Short mmCIF file of C-alpha atoms in Angstrom, two decimals:
data_model
loop_
_atom_site.label_atom_id
_atom_site.label_comp_id
_atom_site.label_asym_id
_atom_site.label_seq_id
_atom_site.Cartn_x
_atom_site.Cartn_y
_atom_site.Cartn_z
CA PHE A 1 -0.22 9.39 -4.51
CA PRO A 2 -1.36 7.19 -7.26
CA VAL A 3 -2.32 3.53 -6.53
CA THR A 4 -3.83 1.02 -8.90
CA ILE A 5 -5.25 -2.28 -7.61
CA SER A 6 -3.13 -2.62 -4.71
CA THR A 7 -2.94 -3.68 -1.10
CA PHE A 8 -2.27 -0.53 1.23
CA SER A 9 -1.07 -0.77 4.78
CA PHE A 10 0.26 1.17 7.70
CA TRP A 11 0.75 1.32 11.14
CA TYR A 12 -0.95 3.70 13.65
CA ARG A 13 -1.15 4.98 17.15
CA ARG A 14 -2.82 7.81 18.93
CA SER A 15 -1.46 9.93 21.76
CA GLY A 16 -4.64 9.18 23.83
CA THR A 17 -7.29 6.39 24.09
CA SER A 18 -10.26 8.49 25.61
CA ALA A 19 -13.38 8.06 23.44
CA THR A 20 -13.99 11.03 21.30
CA THR A 21 -15.22 11.65 17.77
CA HIS A 22 -11.72 12.01 16.51
CA ARG A 23 -11.19 9.59 13.62
CA LEU A 24 -8.59 8.55 10.93
CA VAL A 25 -9.98 7.97 7.55
CA VAL A 26 -8.78 6.43 4.50
CA GLU A 27 -10.19 7.59 1.28
CA THR A 28 -9.73 6.67 -2.39
CA SER A 29 -10.55 8.55 -5.58
CA PRO A 30 -10.35 7.91 -9.42
CA ASP A 31 -9.47 11.52 -10.10
CA ASN A 32 -8.15 13.25 -7.17
CA VAL A 33 -11.39 15.13 -6.82
CA THR A 34 -14.22 12.77 -5.65
CA TRP A 35 -13.30 10.92 -2.63
CA THR A 36 -15.01 7.75 -1.15
CA THR A 37 -14.25 6.59 2.32
CA GLN A 38 -12.75 3.00 2.49
CA LEU A 39 -11.91 2.66 6.11
CA THR A 40 -12.47 4.73 9.37
CA VAL A 41 -10.29 3.75 12.24
CA THR A 42 -12.20 3.99 15.61
CA THR A 43 -10.06 2.10 17.71
CA PHE A 44 -7.68 4.19 19.75
CA THR A 45 -4.39 2.70 20.75
CA THR A 46 -1.21 3.92 22.30
CA THR A 47 0.91 1.08 20.62
CA TYR A 48 1.18 0.82 17.03
CA THR A 49 -1.44 -1.23 15.23
CA GLN A 50 -1.29 -2.34 11.46
CA VAL A 51 -4.19 -1.64 9.13
CA SER A 52 -4.30 -3.43 5.68
CA LEU A 53 -6.86 -3.02 2.80
CA SER A 54 -7.15 -3.51 -0.85
CA ILE A 55 -7.17 -0.29 -2.93
CA ASN A 56 -9.01 -0.62 -6.34
CA ASN A 57 -8.85 3.10 -7.28
CA VAL A 58 -6.39 5.67 -8.64
CA PHE A 59 -5.59 7.92 -5.60
CA VAL A 60 -5.44 7.06 -1.90
CA ARG A 61 -5.27 9.56 1.17
CA ILE A 62 -5.37 9.33 4.93
CA ARG A 63 -7.04 12.18 6.61
CA ASP A 64 -7.53 13.30 10.08
CA ASN A 65 -11.19 13.81 11.00
CA ARG A 66 -12.04 15.57 14.14
CA THR A 67 -15.17 17.40 15.16
CA LEU A 68 -13.93 18.91 18.63
CA ALA A 69 -11.66 21.69 18.31
CA THR A 70 -10.62 21.02 21.94
CA ASP A 71 -9.25 17.57 20.99
CA THR A 72 -5.54 17.95 20.80
CA LYS A 73 -4.58 14.21 20.67
CA LEU A 74 -2.25 13.29 17.78
CA TRP A 75 -2.39 10.40 15.28
CA TYR A 76 1.26 8.88 14.45
CA LEU A 77 1.70 6.79 11.39
CA ASP A 78 4.61 4.67 10.59
CA ASP A 79 5.78 2.19 7.64
CA ILE A 80 3.21 2.93 5.05
CA LYS A 81 3.48 0.59 2.18
CA TRP A 82 1.44 -0.43 -0.87
CA THR A 83 2.06 -3.09 -3.49
CA TYR A 84 1.52 -1.19 -6.65
CA GLU A 85 0.34 -3.58 -9.47
CA ASN A 86 0.73 -1.49 -12.59
CA LYS A 87 -0.64 -4.22 -14.90
CA VAL A 88 -1.35 -4.05 -18.52
CA GLY A 89 -4.83 -5.32 -18.07
CA VAL A 90 -6.11 -2.56 -15.68
CA TRP A 91 -8.41 -0.12 -17.05
CA LYS A 92 -7.87 3.54 -15.97
CA GLY A 93 -10.30 5.37 -18.13
CA GLY A 94 -8.78 8.56 -17.57
CA ILE A 95 -9.03 9.91 -21.25
CA SER A 96 -12.18 8.67 -22.72
CA ASN A 97 -14.40 5.63 -22.73
CA ASP A 98 -12.43 4.04 -25.88
CA TRP A 99 -11.05 0.54 -25.24
CA ASN A 100 -8.54 1.04 -28.04
CA THR A 101 -6.98 4.07 -26.61
CA GLU A 102 -3.71 2.85 -25.20
CA THR A 103 -3.57 5.47 -22.48
CA ASN A 104 -6.82 4.57 -20.78
CA TRP A 105 -4.82 1.39 -19.62
CA CYS A 106 -1.99 0.95 -17.25
CA LYS A 107 1.22 0.92 -18.88
CA SER A 108 -0.37 2.47 -21.96
CA THR A 109 -0.69 -0.98 -23.63
CA LEU A 110 -3.77 -2.62 -24.90
CA PRO A 111 -4.43 -5.94 -23.34
CA THR A 112 -4.25 -9.25 -25.27
CA THR A 113 -5.49 -12.76 -24.75
CA SER A 114 -2.49 -13.27 -22.34
CA ASP A 115 -3.77 -10.61 -20.05
CA ASN A 116 -6.25 -10.80 -17.07
CA VAL A 117 -8.41 -7.57 -17.45
CA ILE A 118 -9.76 -5.70 -14.30
CA ILE A 119 -12.46 -3.03 -14.85
CA PRO A 120 -12.45 -1.04 -11.46
CA SER A 121 -15.61 0.93 -10.40
CA GLY A 122 -15.33 4.64 -10.15
CA THR A 123 -13.13 5.56 -13.10
CA PRO A 124 -13.73 8.79 -14.87
CA PHE A 125 -14.95 6.73 -18.06
CA SER A 126 -16.23 3.24 -18.35
CA PRO A 127 -15.03 1.13 -21.26
CA VAL A 128 -16.65 0.89 -24.73
CA ILE A 129 -15.58 -1.48 -27.55
CA ASN A 130 -16.87 0.37 -30.68
CA SER A 131 -14.45 -1.02 -33.35
CA GLY A 132 -12.07 -3.94 -33.91
CA THR A 133 -11.49 -6.94 -31.67
CA ALA A 134 -10.53 -6.54 -28.03
CA SER A 135 -8.82 -9.43 -26.42
CA VAL A 136 -8.56 -10.67 -22.96
CA ASN A 137 -7.84 -13.69 -20.90
CA ASP A 138 -9.75 -13.34 -17.70
CA VAL A 139 -12.14 -10.43 -17.52
CA THR A 140 -13.29 -9.15 -14.12
CA LEU A 141 -15.78 -6.18 -13.44
CA ASN A 142 -15.46 -4.93 -10.07
CA SER A 143 -18.88 -4.11 -8.28
CA GLY A 144 -20.24 -0.97 -9.78
CA ALA A 145 -18.22 -1.20 -13.10
CA THR A 146 -19.66 -1.59 -16.61
CA LEU A 147 -18.32 -2.65 -20.07
CA THR A 148 -20.19 -1.96 -23.23
CA ASN A 149 -19.08 -4.27 -26.40
CA ASN A 150 -20.41 -2.89 -29.71
CA SER A 151 -17.85 -4.67 -31.75
CA THR A 152 -15.98 -7.99 -30.72
CA LEU A 153 -14.65 -9.15 -27.24
CA ARG A 154 -12.51 -12.31 -27.65
CA ILE A 155 -12.09 -14.12 -24.25
CA ALA A 156 -9.75 -16.82 -23.77
CA GLY A 157 -10.24 -17.25 -19.98
CA THR A 158 -13.21 -16.75 -17.50
CA ILE A 159 -15.78 -14.03 -17.15
CA ASN A 160 -16.36 -12.38 -13.70
CA SER A 161 -19.32 -10.16 -14.19
CA THR A 162 -22.93 -9.81 -12.74
CA ALA A 163 -24.79 -8.34 -15.68
CA GLN A 164 -22.34 -5.66 -16.08
CA ILE A 165 -21.28 -6.57 -19.77
CA ASN A 166 -23.59 -4.83 -22.30
CA SER A 167 -23.10 -6.86 -25.43
CA LEU A 168 -26.57 -6.39 -27.06
CA ASN A 169 -24.98 -5.09 -30.32
CA GLY A 170 -21.70 -6.82 -30.05
CA THR A 171 -19.97 -10.34 -30.43
CA ILE A 172 -18.44 -12.36 -27.70
CA GLU A 173 -15.94 -14.94 -29.01
CA LEU A 174 -14.68 -17.60 -26.89
CA VAL A 175 -11.34 -18.88 -27.95
CA ARG A 176 -10.25 -21.14 -25.06
CA THR A 177 -9.15 -24.62 -26.17
CA THR A 178 -10.20 -26.26 -23.01
CA THR A 179 -13.39 -26.05 -21.03
CA GLN A 180 -14.82 -22.58 -20.91
CA ASN A 181 -17.86 -21.45 -19.05
CA ILE A 182 -20.32 -18.78 -19.65
CA SER A 183 -23.44 -17.60 -17.94
CA GLY A 184 -26.41 -15.45 -19.02
CA GLY A 185 -26.06 -13.50 -15.80
CA ASN A 186 -22.62 -12.12 -16.80
CA PHE A 187 -24.55 -10.04 -19.41
CA LEU A 188 -27.17 -7.09 -19.42
CA ASN A 189 -30.63 -8.64 -19.78
CA LYS A 190 -28.96 -12.14 -20.33
CA VAL A 191 -28.57 -11.10 -23.91
CA ILE A 192 -25.84 -11.36 -26.43
CA GLY A 193 -25.90 -9.96 -29.97
CA ASN A 194 -23.71 -12.55 -31.47
CA LEU A 195 -21.81 -15.54 -29.85
CA LYS A 196 -18.94 -17.25 -31.65
CA LEU A 197 -17.23 -20.40 -30.45
CA ASN A 198 -13.82 -20.61 -31.64
CA SER A 199 -12.78 -24.38 -31.38
CA PRO A 200 -13.55 -24.98 -27.54
CA THR A 201 -13.08 -28.27 -26.48
CA THR A 202 -16.12 -27.91 -23.92
CA PHE A 203 -18.53 -25.19 -23.81
CA ASN A 204 -20.77 -24.84 -20.61
CA ILE A 205 -23.70 -22.45 -20.16
CA GLN A 206 -23.73 -22.11 -16.25
CA THR A 207 -26.65 -21.30 -14.03
CA ASP A 208 -29.20 -19.87 -16.43
CA THR A 209 -29.81 -19.42 -20.17
CA ILE A 210 -28.42 -17.00 -22.66
CA LYS A 211 -30.29 -15.19 -25.16
CA ILE A 212 -28.62 -14.52 -28.45
CA LYS A 213 -30.08 -11.75 -30.48
CA ASN A 214 -28.67 -12.51 -33.70
CA SER A 215 -26.43 -15.45 -34.56
CA LEU A 216 -24.48 -18.40 -32.95
CA SER A 217 -21.44 -19.68 -34.95
CA ILE A 218 -19.09 -22.52 -34.38
CA VAL A 219 -15.64 -22.43 -35.97
CA THR A 220 -13.91 -25.81 -36.19
#
């Protein structure tokens, strides 16, 4: 079943507690084809125990994994729940890499400077901004995710990225009217093609330097 940026939980028990290679596995997938293990249950209990984990992908499944054909013990599951956060600012990337294609986003709506954007890892396509101006409040790239900006990315909030944003040929525009921080470590090779400061009250370069390939402009 489809899940996007959510907390997934369930209760489990097993009909026996003897040690075997019998396992309960929770897996996620961006496309319902390639699956990644997120959790393996190795503790066997005859009373119900709750499991809770964060799911940052599109599909989730619970699989019974046993390697001994003679193992006849059973898993029992109860009260399976998830908090489904179908947010405007969550990238699905199921259609293409085009940021401006609405159906690549949850709710099929492009984010604005009011939306906190999350780029999960493992989506079919990673986002690319090739034209126009893309707008976000906070932008967060999960581990393994990337974002390529070949046009303009307008940011009103914070940047959460570890060298995952490629803006070598693009413009980063900061539009927050209070203190706004930026770090070279947010960007690939610590390089930005163009940096535009749009009336920030305070502008802080954190941690290290930023290399500006083409231009720095300040709008007052």
